[in-house]
């Protein structure tokens, strides 16, 4: 765990030095940018976003790039074996394969994604390489794995014994009934028994000292999903969207509903029209309700957004959605997102 006081001091030193840097003074022609130059910030979904934000802040607080920060940040839950919904240790699909979905987007509109990637913990880093080293945006399945291995990633077993046990317990009934927010409540406590599983994702948005925003989103998807099922998380515009002129958004919850409404893109476009981050997230949630008034009562979707001024907000269908914020003032803040039900 990071020493909080030391961390704040480091950040203060770094940003006051940056205020005098040539980059800050060039951007000083634009007053808005001058304000942002001193205010890096990172936000991410759920309670486990706190640790992820701290890793991102190690980069942001020293004047690093938002793209590096979001990658480093979401790698924390990807490597955390206690987290059964992201990265290594994630619950498998119904055939016992752990398959990861991830995407990343930078302030220039570059993006990369991997879909149903197996055997590599850090799906987000593979997604970043897709963005940086290929002419494509998305690589899926075997092709994504082949690309990862060609770029130096080691082939690993992602199915941990506890997740295998949970999967085998689930197979006894093989009922697919996600339980709202159960992953957040059980985080850092006991692993869930196999008949109590759900979904969850880390989505992260960061603004760096130069005022540029990037985002990342990574998940093992819905536990015990059908083989080949892809959710919203690796789909640019659905699970994540960043427009450096306006802001960014990310989603968590039942991905099918987010894809149907192109949720994160919608949130960003609403912010462009003048909605606050929270109001934009609320409107995106309302679109889901409008399409499925009855079904939406029993499923969870949450949106998290931040505009270019560093204002943030969230809204979910169900209560219990949380997000974590980290900036110069607060290193470990958890905020309860508002909800419809
Ligand atoms: C998916 N949206 O695969 C992801 C899962 C998840 O919170 O978030 N959950 O549909």
Short mmCIF file of C-alpha atoms and ligand atoms in Angstrom, two decimals:
data_model
loop_
_atom_site.label_atom_id
_atom_site.label_comp_id
_atom_site.label_asym_id
_atom_site.label_seq_id
_atom_site.Cartn_x
_atom_site.Cartn_y
_atom_site.Cartn_z
CA UNK A 1 0.00 0.00 0.00
CA UNK A 2 1.30 3.45 -0.83
CA UNK A 3 2.22 5.87 1.97
CA UNK A 4 -0.42 8.54 1.53
CA UNK A 5 1.37 11.55 2.99
CA UNK A 6 4.56 10.90 1.06
CA UNK A 7 2.52 10.44 -2.02
CA UNK A 8 0.77 13.79 -1.72
CA UNK A 9 4.09 15.55 -1.17
CA UNK A 10 5.59 13.92 -4.22
CA UNK A 11 2.63 14.99 -6.28
CA UNK A 12 2.76 18.59 -5.03
CA UNK A 13 6.42 18.94 -5.85
CA UNK A 14 5.95 17.46 -9.25
CA UNK A 15 3.05 19.67 -10.22
CA UNK A 16 4.51 22.92 -8.92
CA UNK A 17 7.62 22.19 -10.96
CA UNK A 18 5.44 21.58 -13.97
CA UNK A 19 3.63 24.87 -13.58
CA UNK A 20 6.91 26.52 -14.53
CA UNK A 21 7.70 24.17 -17.37
CA UNK A 22 7.74 25.27 -21.02
CA UNK A 23 4.86 22.91 -21.79
CA UNK A 24 2.65 24.58 -19.21
CA UNK A 25 3.49 28.06 -20.44
CA UNK A 26 2.80 27.18 -24.09
CA UNK A 27 -0.57 25.86 -23.02
CA UNK A 28 -0.99 28.97 -20.90
CA UNK A 29 -2.28 30.73 -24.03
CA UNK A 30 -5.43 28.84 -23.35
CA UNK A 31 -6.66 29.65 -19.87
CA UNK A 32 -8.62 26.44 -19.50
CA UNK A 33 -5.50 24.42 -20.19
CA UNK A 34 -3.53 26.42 -17.64
CA UNK A 35 -5.99 25.41 -14.96
CA UNK A 36 -5.85 21.78 -16.00
CA UNK A 37 -2.07 21.80 -16.20
CA UNK A 38 -2.00 21.78 -12.42
CA UNK A 39 -4.76 19.28 -11.86
CA UNK A 40 -4.12 15.74 -12.94
CA UNK A 41 -6.90 13.40 -11.88
CA UNK A 42 -7.83 9.75 -12.27
CA UNK A 43 -11.17 8.06 -11.65
CA UNK A 44 -12.20 4.43 -11.96
CA UNK A 45 -15.06 2.06 -11.32
CA UNK A 46 -15.80 0.21 -8.09
CA UNK A 47 -13.96 0.03 -4.78
CA UNK A 48 -11.03 -1.78 -6.34
CA UNK A 49 -10.45 1.39 -8.33
CA UNK A 50 -8.68 2.82 -5.28
CA UNK A 51 -5.60 0.64 -5.68
CA UNK A 52 -5.71 1.03 -9.45
CA UNK A 53 -5.90 4.82 -9.12
CA UNK A 54 -2.88 4.83 -6.82
CA UNK A 55 -0.80 3.06 -9.47
CA UNK A 56 -2.03 5.55 -12.06
CA UNK A 57 -1.25 8.46 -9.72
CA UNK A 58 2.36 7.35 -9.37
CA UNK A 59 2.64 8.35 -13.03
CA UNK A 60 0.25 11.32 -13.12
CA UNK A 61 1.66 12.90 -9.95
CA UNK A 62 5.12 13.00 -11.50
CA UNK A 63 3.87 14.66 -14.66
CA UNK A 64 3.52 11.45 -16.67
CA UNK A 65 1.14 10.84 -19.55
CA UNK A 66 -2.48 9.86 -19.01
CA UNK A 67 -2.06 6.93 -21.42
CA UNK A 68 0.75 5.43 -19.32
CA UNK A 69 -1.26 6.11 -16.17
CA UNK A 70 -4.43 4.31 -17.23
CA UNK A 71 -2.48 1.30 -18.47
CA UNK A 72 -0.50 1.03 -15.23
CA UNK A 73 -3.65 1.62 -13.20
CA UNK A 74 -5.84 -1.12 -14.61
CA UNK A 75 -2.96 -3.58 -14.55
CA UNK A 76 -3.40 -3.68 -10.77
CA UNK A 77 -6.78 -5.45 -10.76
CA UNK A 78 -5.70 -7.51 -13.79
CA UNK A 79 -2.93 -9.04 -11.66
CA UNK A 80 -4.97 -9.26 -8.44
CA UNK A 81 -5.97 -12.88 -7.92
CA UNK A 82 -8.64 -11.82 -5.42
CA UNK A 83 -10.44 -10.03 -8.20
CA UNK A 84 -12.62 -12.60 -9.97
CA UNK A 85 -13.88 -10.26 -12.65
CA UNK A 86 -10.71 -8.80 -14.19
CA UNK A 87 -7.53 -10.40 -15.53
CA UNK A 88 -5.85 -13.43 -14.00
CA UNK A 89 -8.12 -15.16 -11.51
CA UNK A 90 -11.21 -14.03 -13.40
CA UNK A 91 -14.06 -16.49 -13.62
CA UNK A 92 -14.05 -18.54 -16.84
CA UNK A 93 -16.69 -18.95 -19.50
CA UNK A 94 -19.11 -21.87 -19.26
CA UNK A 95 -16.56 -24.16 -20.92
CA UNK A 96 -13.85 -23.29 -18.40
CA UNK A 97 -11.79 -20.82 -20.44
CA UNK A 98 -10.78 -17.47 -18.93
CA UNK A 99 -11.21 -14.98 -21.75
CA UNK A 100 -10.34 -11.30 -21.35
CA UNK A 101 -11.73 -8.21 -23.07
CA UNK A 102 -9.96 -4.85 -22.91
CA UNK A 103 -9.58 -1.56 -24.72
CA UNK A 104 -7.61 1.64 -24.41
CA UNK A 105 -8.02 5.08 -25.99
CA UNK A 106 -5.76 8.12 -25.97
CA UNK A 107 -6.28 11.84 -26.30
CA UNK A 108 -5.55 11.81 -30.03
CA UNK A 109 -8.40 9.37 -30.67
CA UNK A 110 -6.08 6.39 -31.14
CA UNK A 111 -7.49 3.17 -29.75
CA UNK A 112 -6.81 -0.54 -29.48
CA UNK A 113 -8.67 -3.55 -28.17
CA UNK A 114 -8.45 -7.27 -27.57
CA UNK A 115 -11.48 -9.52 -27.48
CA UNK A 116 -11.65 -12.95 -25.86
CA UNK A 117 -7.91 -13.01 -25.28
CA UNK A 118 -6.74 -16.12 -23.40
CA UNK A 119 -3.55 -16.92 -21.45
CA UNK A 120 -2.29 -13.35 -20.98
CA UNK A 121 -2.93 -11.46 -17.71
CA UNK A 122 -2.41 -7.94 -18.96
CA UNK A 123 -4.96 -7.70 -21.73
CA UNK A 124 -4.78 -3.91 -21.50
CA UNK A 125 -1.11 -3.92 -22.49
CA UNK A 126 -1.88 -6.10 -25.49
CA UNK A 127 -4.69 -3.69 -26.42
CA UNK A 128 -2.21 -0.81 -26.24
CA UNK A 129 0.17 -2.67 -28.55
CA UNK A 130 -2.66 -3.28 -31.01
CA UNK A 131 -3.15 0.48 -30.99
CA UNK A 132 0.52 1.33 -31.35
CA UNK A 133 1.92 -1.43 -33.52
CA UNK A 134 -0.81 -2.45 -35.91
CA UNK A 135 -3.00 -0.68 -38.46
CA UNK A 136 -6.04 -2.19 -36.68
CA UNK A 137 -8.19 -1.37 -33.69
CA UNK A 138 -9.29 -4.83 -32.56
CA UNK A 139 -7.73 -8.29 -32.44
CA UNK A 140 -9.75 -11.26 -31.22
CA UNK A 141 -9.20 -14.75 -29.86
CA UNK A 142 -6.33 -16.75 -31.31
CA UNK A 143 -5.10 -13.86 -33.41
CA UNK A 144 -4.88 -11.65 -30.33
CA UNK A 145 -2.97 -14.35 -28.46
CA UNK A 146 -0.61 -14.91 -31.38
CA UNK A 147 0.08 -11.17 -31.55
CA UNK A 148 0.70 -11.03 -27.79
CA UNK A 149 3.14 -13.94 -27.87
CA UNK A 150 4.96 -12.44 -30.85
CA UNK A 151 5.41 -9.29 -28.78
CA UNK A 152 6.99 -10.96 -25.82
CA UNK A 153 4.06 -11.86 -23.59
CA UNK A 154 4.33 -15.22 -21.83
CA UNK A 155 1.61 -17.81 -22.17
CA UNK A 156 0.06 -18.33 -18.73
CA UNK A 157 -2.71 -20.28 -17.10
CA UNK A 158 -5.33 -17.74 -16.00
CA UNK A 159 -7.74 -20.26 -14.45
CA UNK A 160 -6.86 -20.24 -10.77
CA UNK A 161 -7.91 -23.21 -8.62
CA UNK A 162 -10.55 -21.16 -6.78
CA UNK A 163 -12.13 -19.98 -10.02
CA UNK A 164 -12.08 -23.53 -11.35
CA UNK A 165 -13.81 -24.70 -8.19
CA UNK A 166 -16.44 -21.95 -8.52
CA UNK A 167 -17.00 -22.89 -12.16
CA UNK A 168 -17.48 -26.57 -11.26
CA UNK A 169 -19.98 -25.62 -8.58
CA UNK A 170 -21.79 -23.47 -11.09
CA UNK A 171 -21.89 -26.34 -13.59
CA UNK A 172 -24.05 -28.36 -11.17
CA UNK A 173 -27.00 -26.11 -12.03
CA UNK A 174 -25.57 -24.08 -14.90
CA UNK A 175 -28.05 -21.27 -14.31
CA UNK A 176 -27.11 -17.88 -15.62
CA UNK A 177 -28.34 -15.32 -13.10
CA UNK A 178 -26.03 -12.42 -12.42
CA UNK A 179 -26.40 -10.96 -8.93
CA UNK A 180 -26.30 -7.19 -8.85
CA UNK A 181 -23.10 -5.74 -7.38
CA UNK A 182 -22.17 -8.95 -5.61
CA UNK A 183 -18.62 -8.71 -6.86
CA UNK A 184 -18.06 -5.35 -5.23
CA UNK A 185 -19.47 -6.47 -1.90
CA UNK A 186 -17.32 -9.57 -1.85
CA UNK A 187 -14.16 -7.84 -3.05
CA UNK A 188 -11.29 -8.48 -0.65
CA UNK A 189 -13.44 -10.85 1.39
CA UNK A 190 -14.25 -14.47 0.63
CA UNK A 191 -14.28 -15.71 -2.93
CA UNK A 192 -17.80 -16.24 -4.14
CA UNK A 193 -19.23 -19.73 -4.11
CA UNK A 194 -19.79 -21.01 -7.60
CA UNK A 195 -23.52 -20.42 -7.55
CA UNK A 196 -23.04 -16.72 -6.79
CA UNK A 197 -21.23 -15.12 -9.61
CA UNK A 198 -21.45 -11.99 -11.53
CA UNK A 199 -19.63 -9.57 -13.74
CA UNK A 200 -17.53 -6.55 -13.22
CA UNK A 201 -15.07 -4.36 -14.95
CA UNK A 202 -12.54 -1.70 -14.26
CA UNK A 203 -12.99 1.38 -16.39
CA UNK A 204 -10.55 4.23 -15.80
CA UNK A 205 -10.28 7.82 -17.06
CA UNK A 206 -7.31 10.10 -16.39
CA UNK A 207 -6.29 13.66 -17.19
CA UNK A 208 -2.58 14.40 -17.05
CA UNK A 209 -0.70 17.57 -16.22
CA UNK A 210 -0.76 18.58 -19.88
CA UNK A 211 -4.56 18.45 -19.77
CA UNK A 212 -4.89 15.37 -21.98
CA UNK A 213 -7.31 12.56 -21.25
CA UNK A 214 -6.96 8.81 -21.84
CA UNK A 215 -9.08 5.85 -20.78
CA UNK A 216 -8.82 2.10 -20.28
CA UNK A 217 -11.30 -0.67 -19.67
CA UNK A 218 -10.57 -4.33 -18.88
CA UNK A 219 -12.59 -7.32 -17.72
CA UNK A 220 -12.97 -11.08 -17.77
CA UNK A 221 -16.58 -10.35 -18.72
CA UNK A 222 -19.68 -12.07 -17.43
CA UNK A 223 -18.80 -15.10 -15.38
CA UNK A 224 -19.70 -18.40 -17.05
CA UNK A 225 -20.69 -16.60 -20.25
CA UNK A 226 -21.17 -18.53 -23.49
CA UNK A 227 -17.92 -19.34 -25.24
CA UNK A 228 -17.16 -16.51 -27.64
CA UNK A 229 -19.42 -13.98 -25.91
CA UNK A 230 -18.05 -10.44 -26.01
CA UNK A 231 -19.45 -7.66 -23.87
CA UNK A 232 -19.17 -3.91 -24.10
CA UNK A 233 -15.79 -3.54 -22.42
CA UNK A 234 -13.50 -3.91 -25.48
CA UNK A 235 -15.87 -2.03 -27.78
CA UNK A 236 -14.83 1.57 -28.32
CA UNK A 237 -17.92 3.72 -27.83
CA UNK A 238 -19.67 1.14 -25.68
CA UNK A 239 -17.39 0.24 -22.74
CA UNK A 240 -15.13 3.26 -23.18
CA UNK A 241 -14.90 6.47 -25.13
CA UNK A 242 -12.59 9.46 -24.91
CA UNK A 243 -12.79 12.69 -26.87
CA UNK A 244 -10.07 15.03 -25.74
CA UNK A 245 -12.17 18.07 -26.66
CA UNK A 246 -15.02 17.04 -24.40
CA UNK A 247 -14.23 14.27 -21.92
CA UNK A 248 -14.55 10.55 -21.48
CA UNK A 249 -16.87 7.85 -20.21
CA UNK A 250 -16.73 4.19 -19.29
CA UNK A 251 -19.29 1.56 -18.41
CA UNK A 252 -19.72 -1.40 -16.11
CA UNK A 253 -22.49 -3.94 -15.83
CA UNK A 254 -24.43 -6.04 -18.30
CA UNK A 255 -22.53 -5.31 -21.47
CA UNK A 256 -25.29 -6.26 -23.88
CA UNK A 257 -27.35 -3.29 -22.71
CA UNK A 258 -24.39 -0.94 -23.01
CA UNK A 259 -23.64 -2.10 -26.56
CA UNK A 260 -27.29 -1.64 -27.57
CA UNK A 261 -27.15 1.99 -26.57
CA UNK A 262 -23.49 2.67 -27.47
CA UNK A 263 -23.40 3.94 -23.93
CA UNK A 264 -20.01 5.58 -23.44
CA UNK A 265 -20.14 7.41 -26.75
CA UNK A 266 -23.61 8.61 -25.83
CA UNK A 267 -22.40 9.97 -22.50
CA UNK A 268 -19.55 11.88 -24.17
CA UNK A 269 -21.85 13.31 -26.83
CA UNK A 270 -24.30 14.45 -24.15
CA UNK A 271 -21.44 16.20 -22.34
CA UNK A 272 -20.57 17.88 -25.64
CA UNK A 273 -24.12 19.24 -25.66
CA UNK A 274 -23.60 20.72 -22.21
CA UNK A 275 -24.74 17.96 -19.85
CA UNK A 276 -22.73 17.57 -16.66
CA UNK A 277 -20.95 14.20 -16.34
CA UNK A 278 -23.56 12.95 -13.87
CA UNK A 279 -26.51 14.18 -15.94
CA UNK A 280 -25.03 12.57 -19.05
CA UNK A 281 -24.59 9.25 -17.25
CA UNK A 282 -28.14 9.46 -15.94
CA UNK A 283 -29.54 10.07 -19.43
CA UNK A 284 -27.59 7.06 -20.77
CA UNK A 285 -29.08 4.91 -18.01
CA UNK A 286 -32.54 6.24 -18.90
CA UNK A 287 -32.06 5.14 -22.51
CA UNK A 288 -31.54 1.58 -21.27
CA UNK A 289 -34.71 1.78 -19.21
CA UNK A 290 -36.62 3.17 -22.18
CA UNK A 291 -35.62 0.22 -24.33
CA UNK A 292 -36.33 -2.38 -21.64
CA UNK A 293 -38.54 -0.94 -18.90
CA UNK A 294 -39.16 -4.25 -17.13
CA UNK A 295 -35.86 -6.04 -17.62
CA UNK A 296 -33.85 -3.00 -16.55
CA UNK A 297 -35.26 -3.33 -13.01
CA UNK A 298 -33.23 -6.45 -12.42
CA UNK A 299 -29.94 -5.73 -14.12
CA UNK A 300 -27.06 -3.45 -13.31
CA UNK A 301 -25.38 -0.97 -15.61
CA UNK A 302 -23.31 1.94 -14.36
CA UNK A 303 -21.63 4.77 -16.24
CA UNK A 304 -18.73 6.88 -15.03
CA UNK A 305 -17.71 10.08 -16.81
CA UNK A 306 -15.34 13.00 -16.56
CA UNK A 307 -15.24 16.18 -18.62
CA UNK A 308 -12.16 18.08 -19.72
CA UNK A 309 -12.40 20.37 -16.72
CA UNK A 310 -11.89 17.39 -14.44
CA UNK A 311 -15.51 17.36 -13.23
CA UNK A 312 -16.78 13.82 -12.81
CA UNK A 313 -19.99 11.99 -12.14
CA UNK A 314 -21.68 8.60 -12.34
CA UNK A 315 -25.11 7.03 -12.54
CA UNK A 316 -26.30 3.45 -12.36
CA UNK A 317 -29.49 1.49 -12.78
CA UNK A 318 -29.18 -0.08 -9.32
CA UNK A 319 -27.78 1.19 -6.05
CA UNK A 320 -24.42 -0.05 -4.88
CA UNK A 321 -22.33 1.22 -7.76
CA UNK A 322 -19.19 2.93 -6.50
CA UNK A 323 -16.24 4.68 -8.08
CA UNK A 324 -12.83 5.82 -6.88
CA UNK A 325 -11.24 9.23 -7.36
CA UNK A 326 -7.62 10.26 -6.98
CA UNK A 327 -6.20 13.74 -7.45
CA UNK A 328 -3.90 16.15 -5.68
CA UNK A 329 -6.26 16.46 -2.73
CA UNK A 330 -7.64 12.94 -2.39
CA UNK A 331 -5.70 9.75 -2.95
CA UNK A 332 -8.22 7.18 -1.83
CA UNK A 333 -11.72 8.54 -2.20
CA UNK A 334 -14.64 6.22 -2.87
CA UNK A 335 -17.91 7.77 -4.01
CA UNK A 336 -21.30 6.11 -4.17
CA UNK A 337 -22.85 6.53 -7.60
CA UNK A 338 -26.49 7.66 -7.73
CA UNK A 339 -29.00 5.22 -9.15
CA UNK A 340 -32.49 4.95 -10.55
CA UNK A 341 -33.72 1.96 -8.52
C1 LIG B 1 -19.31 -7.27 -19.74
N1 LIG B 1 -19.44 -5.05 -18.87
O1 LIG B 1 -18.57 -8.15 -20.17
C2 LIG B 1 -18.75 -6.28 -18.76
C3 LIG B 1 -18.83 -6.93 -17.46
C4 LIG B 1 -18.92 -6.02 -16.38
O2 LIG B 1 -19.39 -4.98 -14.45
O3 LIG B 1 -18.85 -5.06 -16.16
N2 LIG B 1 -19.23 -5.77 -15.50
O4 LIG B 1 -20.50 -7.20 -20.03
#
